[in-house]
Each structure stands twice: as structure tokens, then as C-alpha cells.
Amino acid sequence: MQSQSGFLIFCAALVLLGLLAFFAGRYKAVRVRRAGASMYAQPDQYAWFAVLSTAGPAIFVGALGAFFLLLLDVSVPTFYWLAVSLAVAGAGLALGIAQVRPAFHARKAIERVIRGILALAALISIAATFGILFSIISEALRFFQLHSLWAFLTGTTWSPGASFLASAGRGDGGGAEFGSVPLFAGTFMITLIAMLVAVPIGLLSAIYMSEYAPGRVRTFAKPMLEVLAGIPTVVYGFFAAITVAPVIVAMAGWVGLDASYNNAVAPGVVMGIMIIPFISSLSDDVINAVPDSMRQGALALGMTRGETIRDVVVPAALPGIISASLLGMSRALGETMIVVMAAGMRPNLTANPFEDMTTVTVRIVAALTGDQAFASAETLSAFALGLVLFVVTLSLNLVSVLMIRRFREKYRVNNL
Amino acid sequence: MSQTFDDISRQLGRRHRRSARLKWISMSALGLAGLFLLWFFSDMLGKGLPAFQQAYIKTTIQYSQQASQDGRKAIDQALVPLVSRTEVRGIPRLLRNQPARVGTQEFRWLLTKSEVDQYLKGHRHTLNAQEQADIQRRVDSGQIALRFNAAFFTQGDSRIAESAGLLSAVVGTVMTMIVTLSIAFPIGVMTAIYLEEFAPDNWFTQIIEININNLAAIPSILFGLLGLAIFINFFGVPRSSPLAGGMTLALMTLPIIIISTRTALRSVPDSIRHAAFGVGCSQWQVVRDHVLPLAMPGIMTGSIIGLAQAMGETAPLIIVGMVAFIPDVGASFTNAATVMPAQIFTWAGEPEKAFVEKTAGAILVLLAVLISLNAFAVVLRKKFERRW
């Protein structure tokens, strides 16, 4: 609570000092100008420079103090911390006022500061990526200290149950097995089903919209597909579990198959439908970017419209289509809510899509929503799984970006 | 060349039929997507619309001395099996807070148990024939009726199906979105301005650019892992709080805002910049006074779409613990809270049948909010879009 009130005092003092800097700076600048000196900048700009030189260093020092306080557990007394940062603010104020002189380029100085602030903001997005990498890798390393990497990648049994007892102080953690093969098998099975639904429907829809559809249909169909992309995944998950899964079970029953209610088909199909718009909109753009001269050439040779599309347009657009499919695939691999709600919890190594099977993301959620100590092997295993997921989706994305770049260079398209 | 004209025209016919077939197949693919959407919405409406109505029973409540100990004493004993437990529990609490009421009586609608509600809606229930006859008699006399379910919008979560409401989730969503936007919007717009207007074209800028595109494609659950490991375990942000959830979502929304802001900035023609430079503006003055105001509608549109996406996101919030059971409505950035998608997730996991309807109702509310946000973004773009 003390640091909170300290923070409030700091903010209030800074605002007051900033106001003081602004009006004092402007007053002095106006006076200097009235005295007849020709200045490089407007009074307001000198005033803003004074504000920046007051607030900037003080905020920096304050943030540094908070950083030490939070991270390194150095108990800097709030009073000293406050006093030092306010002293810095005062010094900045004095400097800002002193800089109000005709030869000083206040506008350029402001420009430099703002440029620095903007670059700092751009760095935050890099920090986010490194934050993800750092957090996942460091926790995954802790996991691999407990269990071997080789067993993790090639083991066929996933039974983290015993590690729970170990973290509770009973048992020694022996018997817990973290073989991720069944999880990846389940993930790839569901992804495969999703792609079997999404690629044909998405690609054919894109072909229809770019090659056949009259403008009226296009203006209606494009938003319709975008609605599919805008539905939250938790809603898809509910739909898959409550509505689609019983339908799949009934349909499997007609052909004499025995399907589980947590079968892989229901989440796979629903996930495929979720991915359709990703594939169709990018494929649509790519097909539209294929130069018309190629279509005209093919038609002039006497090819029918269908042959032109099949033998000329689609092959030309293939890098873009593959790239769209890879993007869709990386979405399917990382999709969480649909499988958490509609797929099973039991790691199951099987090729039968009507059995229940679990995925990587389901296990991540399961490992992190229990009431376990953070350092338990099961919790850490979530980060190991996350690391693999990160590597796989990142490489899919990179390949996809490279393919689309090749397409763009080949046809000199700029808006993809 | 031994083909006759007949052969050739037959072959041509085949080719044209095949060409036509492609058209029909591709059209039916689009139709299939449309059919799915139709199935989805009709299913959700069918399941969710009944949630906006709830069975109520009209009765006299005697605020006697006994009732302040045991709420069941306040109502007709024959009705006790029908009235919801939350109503019965509420009576002693009411009398404790307002002692002046003791001795008075009141005639009003009370929530019934969810079994009665499910029976009235024709869903599965566990009532026996005698109870059904009793309820049917009261329905015919107008004592029990389906009325607008205000509790759904004015109360927090509850383990008792009939009094479970969305309000705590709505408040949680608003708090989380405030955090998300107040972080992602300024940083996103500043990043985009830097990349588009200031940055030199060097390897550093290219790394930032590649990185932003990658960030947009990282599975959302990994952001949850980041939130858990860095924000919660490292910085000590309270678990399950809108602060933790909002910061996690802000990182996810950041690339969307950056990309749409860059598009908006790029669509402002260079002639505007040249003119502003020509009258002696500095670079920041050009951006602040000329480029940014013209790009603002595009930036707003992108941000609203990003906001809508963040609003529907569940997976990272589950990881940072925002699936808490929150019966009380309270607005705080650091206390445990839940959001609408997480509420849907929790209700979907409830074994009681009456919660299916609640879940679908909450989904309808969420979809309505998301669709109106997106429609608002589209209108904004249509209204302010300028062709240069």
C-alpha cells in the first residue's frame, strides 16, 4: 500500500512540475523573444521541451526504482526512491528552463525525443516475442532436467499422474511418463480432418468468388465467410461438443461404427469450418493477382473456362494457395478451445478418428488449470509442449511467408 | 486425322460439361459454407433464446419473525418445493438489512426451481406425474408463468442454474478490455507510426517487421504461457485478475492494431506529406497534424476489429486463471474476475442440463456484441473512407 501511495504522490508531483515547466518555459521564451532576439523555435516548443526534460528522466529513474523493487528485491525505501526521482525531475526542469535561449533548436530536440519514444514502442513488440521465447524455453529446460528429451519426443505413454503425488510430497515421481507421441498423433489427426474439410471448401469457394461469381454474390459471400472467422473459438467448441458430436456418433452408428462422444471427427470438422475463411480469403487474393494475360492466352488457345482455371490459373497461384493452407494448418495445430471442449482428455495412440483422443493444447490447458505447485513436472511439461508447438507453428509460418514472397516476386504483385 | 466432326463435337461437349461441372462444384462449396453458417445460427438461436425467459411464480411473502431465521417460513408451504433456493435464502438476508420490513407482507414474482422452468419449456426434467399436474394447474391459473429473465443480466455467476447470470462476466470483460486497449492502442499506433513514417529501411526495421507478422500467427495459447510465466510468476501480477488477462490480450491485439494502422497510414497520399513539409513542418508535426487525423478512421476500424477478436479469446485467459467462479459483481483491476467467453466455457462444463440453455444464451449475447462491434467498424470505414 505504501508503494501505491508513493506512486500517486509521484504522479501528482510530476504533473505539477510538468505544468510549472510548461508555463515557466513559455513565459521565459516569450520574454526573450520580446526582448528582440530571433529564436529558432516557437515559445510553445520551448515549453514542451522543458516538460519533456522534466518528466522524461524522472519517469526513467522512477521506473528503474520500481524495476529494482520488483525484480531484484532490493528494498529501496519508498521515500528515498521518491526523493531521488523528484530531484531528477527538478534538475530536468532547471535544465529545460536554462535551454530557453535563442540558439537552441527546441523543435529538433523534441523531434529526437519523440523519435526515440516511437522506436521504444516498436521494441515492445520484439520484447513480446522474446518474452514468449524466454518464458517457454526456460520452463521447458527445467522440465527437461527432470525428464529426458528423448523420452519426451519418442515415448508413447503420457501419464503425468504420479508427478502430482510427487509434488504433494508423496511418492518420488517415479512412474510418471511424459511420452508426447500420442498427443502429437491426436493433434495431427484432428488437424488432418480439419484440413480435409477446409482446403477443398476454402479453395473452391475462392475459385468461385474470383472466377465465376457476379459482383452481387461477391459482396454478399465475402462478409459471410468473414463471419465464420469472427465467431469465437469457445463458441465453436460448444457447438462441436453439443451439436456436432452427437450427429457424428449417430452417423457412425448408421454405418455400423462405434464412435465415442469425444471423437476426433467433430472437433476436426468444426475446426475445418473455422479455417475456411483463412484459406479462402488469401487464395482469393492470390487468384485475383494472377495476371489476366494468362487467362486470355489460355482462352485464345481454345481452352474452356474450367480448363483455364484448372490448368493455368490454379497452377500459377499454387505457391499462394499452399501458403494459405500452411497458415490454416498452423492455426489448426494451435487451436485450443474447440479441442478442449469437444475432444477427449485421454492420451490415445490410434488411427481411428472415431475414438477419443487428446491433443497438445488440451494437455497444456489440463496441466495448467489444476491446483498444483508451479514447479511440478506436469505443469512444466505444458511449457515443453508449448515449445514444440511454437517451433512447429513458427516454421510453418516462415515457409508460408517465403512461398507468398516468391509468388509476389514472380508476378510483381504489391498488395499481397 | 481420322476424327469426324461428330467425334470432335462430342469431345467438345464433354469438355464444356466438365467446365460447367467445376462451376457447380465450386458454387456448392460456397453454398456448403453458407449452409453451415445457417445451421450454426439456427442451432444457437434454438438453444439460446429460451434462456432469456425464466419461469416465475407469483406469491405472497410473509415477512414474519420466523422468516428472518428460515426463509421457507415466509411462503406458502405448498410452494416451497417449487421456489428457487436463492429466493428462499435471500429473505432472511433482506430482513437483516431492512428490519423495518418484519411484519409486513409482499406480493411479487419469485424465481422457480430450474426443474419447473425446464418443464415449462418442454425440456428434459425429473418431475413426477403428480408434480407435473400441480404445476400445470398453477400455470393454467396464471400463478406460474414464463417471464423475461432479468436475473440473467443483473446477477453474477451461481451454481444454481436458475439464478446464474452474466453480469459479473460482462463487467470482467469490460475491465479486461480497458486494460487491453489502454496498452495495445498507444503502443500499436506508435509502433506503426515509427515503422511507416520514421524508421530507416535497415535490418533492424526488417527484424521488427518480420517479428510483428510472426506475432500475429503465434497460437493464442502460447500468449497464455507468457502471461503465466512472466506477468504472474515473474512480475507478481495477481492471478485471474483483469490486469493479468488484459496485459496478455494486449500482446495478442498489438500486431492487429499495428498492421491495420500501417495500412491506414500508407493509404494517406504522399502529396499531403509533401505539402506539409513544404510549409515548413517538421516530421513529427506532419504526422501529428496531417497524416494521423486522416488515417484515424482506418486506425479506429482496425482497433475495433482487434478489440472484437480479443473479446472472444478464451485460451490465454484460461491459462492465466480467468475461469474463476465469480458470484459477486465487482469492478476491480486486481481482484479475480471472469470474462464472457470464459463464463461460456465454465457453463458448458456444468453437468446440469439447465446450463446448456444458459451457455447458448450467453453465446447469443457474446455474438450480438461482437457482430455489432464489427458492423460498427464497417460503418465507420464506409462513412469516413476517402478515395484519393
XYZ file of C-alpha atoms in Angstrom, chain A residues 45 67 70-71 107 110-111 114-115 117-119 121-129 131-132 134-136 139 200-201 204-205 207-209 212 217 221 224-225 227-228 230-236 238-239 242-244 247 270 273 276 302-307 309-310 327 330-331 334-337 340-341 361 364-365 368-370 374 382-383 386-387 389-390 393-394 397-398 405, chain B residues 12 15-16 18-19 22-23 25-27 29-30 32-34 36-37 39-41 43-44 47 186-187 189-191 193-195 198-200 204 207-208 210-223 225-226 228-230 233-235 239 251 254 258 280-285 309 312-315 318-319 323 341-342 344-345 348 355-356 359-360 363 366-367 370-371 374:
184
model
C 8.079 24.339 -28.404
C 12.190 -2.437 -11.531
C 10.003 -5.757 -8.048
C 12.679 -7.874 -9.606
C 11.826 21.707 -32.177
C 11.586 17.440 -29.349
C 11.729 15.614 -32.636
C 9.672 11.664 -29.929
C 11.558 9.541 -32.412
C 9.848 7.149 -27.822
C 8.348 5.737 -31.015
C 11.327 3.423 -31.546
C 7.311 1.380 -28.637
C 8.397 -0.623 -31.675
C 10.812 -2.524 -29.486
C 7.980 -3.687 -27.244
C 6.656 -5.988 -29.947
C 10.103 -7.572 -30.128
C 10.104 -7.830 -26.366
C 6.807 -9.745 -26.600
C 8.302 -12.349 -28.900
C 9.176 -12.852 -23.702
C 7.327 -15.809 -25.176
C 12.258 -16.844 -22.925
C 9.359 -17.943 -20.743
C 8.707 -21.106 -22.714
C 10.467 -23.505 -18.115
C -11.339 -28.151 -50.647
C -14.153 -25.901 -49.436
C -13.278 -23.979 -54.295
C -15.079 -21.051 -52.670
C -12.242 -20.100 -57.169
C -15.959 -19.489 -57.386
C -15.713 -15.993 -55.912
C -17.361 -17.059 -61.580
C -22.812 -12.622 -54.895
C -20.384 -14.003 -49.783
C -20.441 -14.263 -44.840
C -17.096 -16.061 -44.813
C -18.438 -14.028 -40.047
C -17.146 -17.611 -39.897
C -15.197 -13.891 -36.349
C -17.037 -16.482 -34.274
C -15.093 -17.047 -31.037
C -13.478 -20.445 -30.756
C -15.171 -21.173 -27.442
C -18.491 -20.922 -29.276
C -17.276 -23.338 -31.941
C -19.618 -25.641 -27.553
C -21.220 -26.230 -30.955
C -23.209 -30.271 -28.013
C -24.485 -30.385 -31.585
C -21.943 -31.871 -33.987
C -24.623 -36.088 -35.121
C -15.725 -27.735 -36.853
C -15.024 -24.794 -40.935
C -12.228 -21.956 -44.304
C -9.389 -22.716 -77.227
C -9.348 -23.951 -73.651
C -12.666 -23.986 -71.879
C -13.126 -21.847 -68.805
C -12.818 -24.835 -66.496
C -9.610 -25.982 -68.203
C -8.805 -22.466 -64.209
C -7.564 -25.986 -63.628
C -1.226 -20.750 -42.429
C -0.675 -23.654 -38.141
C -3.981 -22.245 -36.878
C -2.504 -24.239 -32.139
C -6.280 -24.145 -31.789
C -7.255 -24.766 -28.205
C -10.853 -24.183 -27.202
C -10.576 -28.670 -25.076
C -14.367 -28.722 -25.228
C -3.177 -27.915 -26.464
C -1.350 -27.749 -21.856
C -4.665 -26.474 -20.532
C -2.086 -25.503 -16.035
C -5.633 -25.345 -14.693
C -5.154 -27.800 -11.823
C 4.105 -24.381 -10.352
C 2.994 -27.745 -20.516
C 5.895 -25.468 -21.377
C 4.327 -25.236 -25.824
C 7.915 -25.092 -27.027
C 4.075 -26.095 -30.672
C 5.924 -22.793 -31.011
C 3.890 -23.194 -35.994
C 6.787 -20.769 -36.424
C 4.559 -19.563 -40.846
C 8.039 -18.910 -42.150
C 7.059 -13.816 -51.308
C -16.171 -30.562 -77.159
C -15.096 -30.587 -72.232
C -17.772 -27.981 -71.804
C -16.646 -30.710 -67.385
C -16.092 -26.968 -67.358
C -16.314 -27.137 -61.981
C -18.544 -24.116 -61.734
C -18.839 -27.784 -57.617
C -17.155 -24.545 -56.616
C -20.524 -22.894 -56.153
C -18.551 -25.378 -51.821
C -19.515 -21.809 -51.070
C -21.839 -25.560 -48.051
C -20.085 -22.873 -46.025
C -23.313 -20.844 -46.084
C -23.060 -24.457 -42.142
C -23.434 -20.869 -41.006
C -27.127 -24.492 -39.232
C -24.900 -22.896 -36.634
C -27.043 -19.818 -36.111
C -28.973 -24.153 -33.612
C -27.656 -21.410 -31.329
C -30.851 -23.459 -27.842
C -0.980 3.581 -27.867
C 1.898 1.146 -28.307
C -0.179 3.130 -33.088
C 3.241 4.408 -32.011
C 4.964 1.344 -33.443
C 3.969 5.417 -36.948
C 7.605 4.642 -36.301
C 7.768 1.893 -38.905
C 10.299 7.440 -39.230
C 12.200 4.187 -39.479
C 15.076 3.924 -41.925
C 16.644 -3.539 -37.578
C 13.508 -7.648 -37.965
C 10.735 -5.706 -36.263
C 9.092 -9.967 -39.591
C 8.615 -10.215 -35.870
C 5.238 -8.460 -35.954
C 3.970 -10.794 -38.671
C 5.128 -13.754 -36.641
C 3.475 -12.442 -33.518
C 0.183 -12.324 -35.394
C 0.453 -16.009 -36.263
C 1.548 -17.441 -32.913
C -1.158 -19.670 -31.373
C -3.064 -17.750 -28.729
C -2.421 -20.325 -26.033
C 1.303 -19.504 -26.127
C 0.455 -15.943 -25.109
C 2.008 -19.318 -21.258
C 3.830 -15.988 -21.491
C 1.585 -17.079 -16.683
C 5.378 -17.290 -16.663
C 6.226 -13.592 -16.993
C 5.142 -15.649 -11.775
C 7.855 -13.118 -12.550
C 6.227 -9.717 -12.008
C -3.635 -14.339 -10.902
C 0.180 -8.521 -26.644
C -0.818 -5.482 -30.704
C -0.010 -2.316 -35.852
C 7.997 24.059 -43.028
C 6.559 21.402 -40.758
C 8.929 19.053 -39.002
C 8.401 15.343 -39.420
C 6.523 14.914 -36.168
C 4.339 17.929 -36.980
C -11.080 -10.506 -31.539
C -13.802 -13.581 -27.985
C -10.467 -15.029 -26.939
C -10.530 -17.708 -24.254
C -7.485 -19.946 -24.291
C -7.854 -19.838 -19.049
C -4.102 -20.212 -18.668
C -12.102 -19.008 -15.269
C -16.022 -16.428 -23.199
C -14.607 -17.935 -20.009
C -19.368 -19.737 -21.537
C -16.580 -22.265 -21.056
C -20.516 -25.556 -20.873
C -26.897 -24.843 -18.049
C -26.901 -25.817 -21.740
C -24.486 -21.338 -22.205
C -26.254 -20.857 -25.519
C -23.181 -17.214 -26.608
C -21.462 -12.501 -26.937
C -22.163 -12.944 -30.649
C -19.132 -8.996 -31.463
C -21.302 -8.634 -34.556
C -17.713 -5.451 -36.328
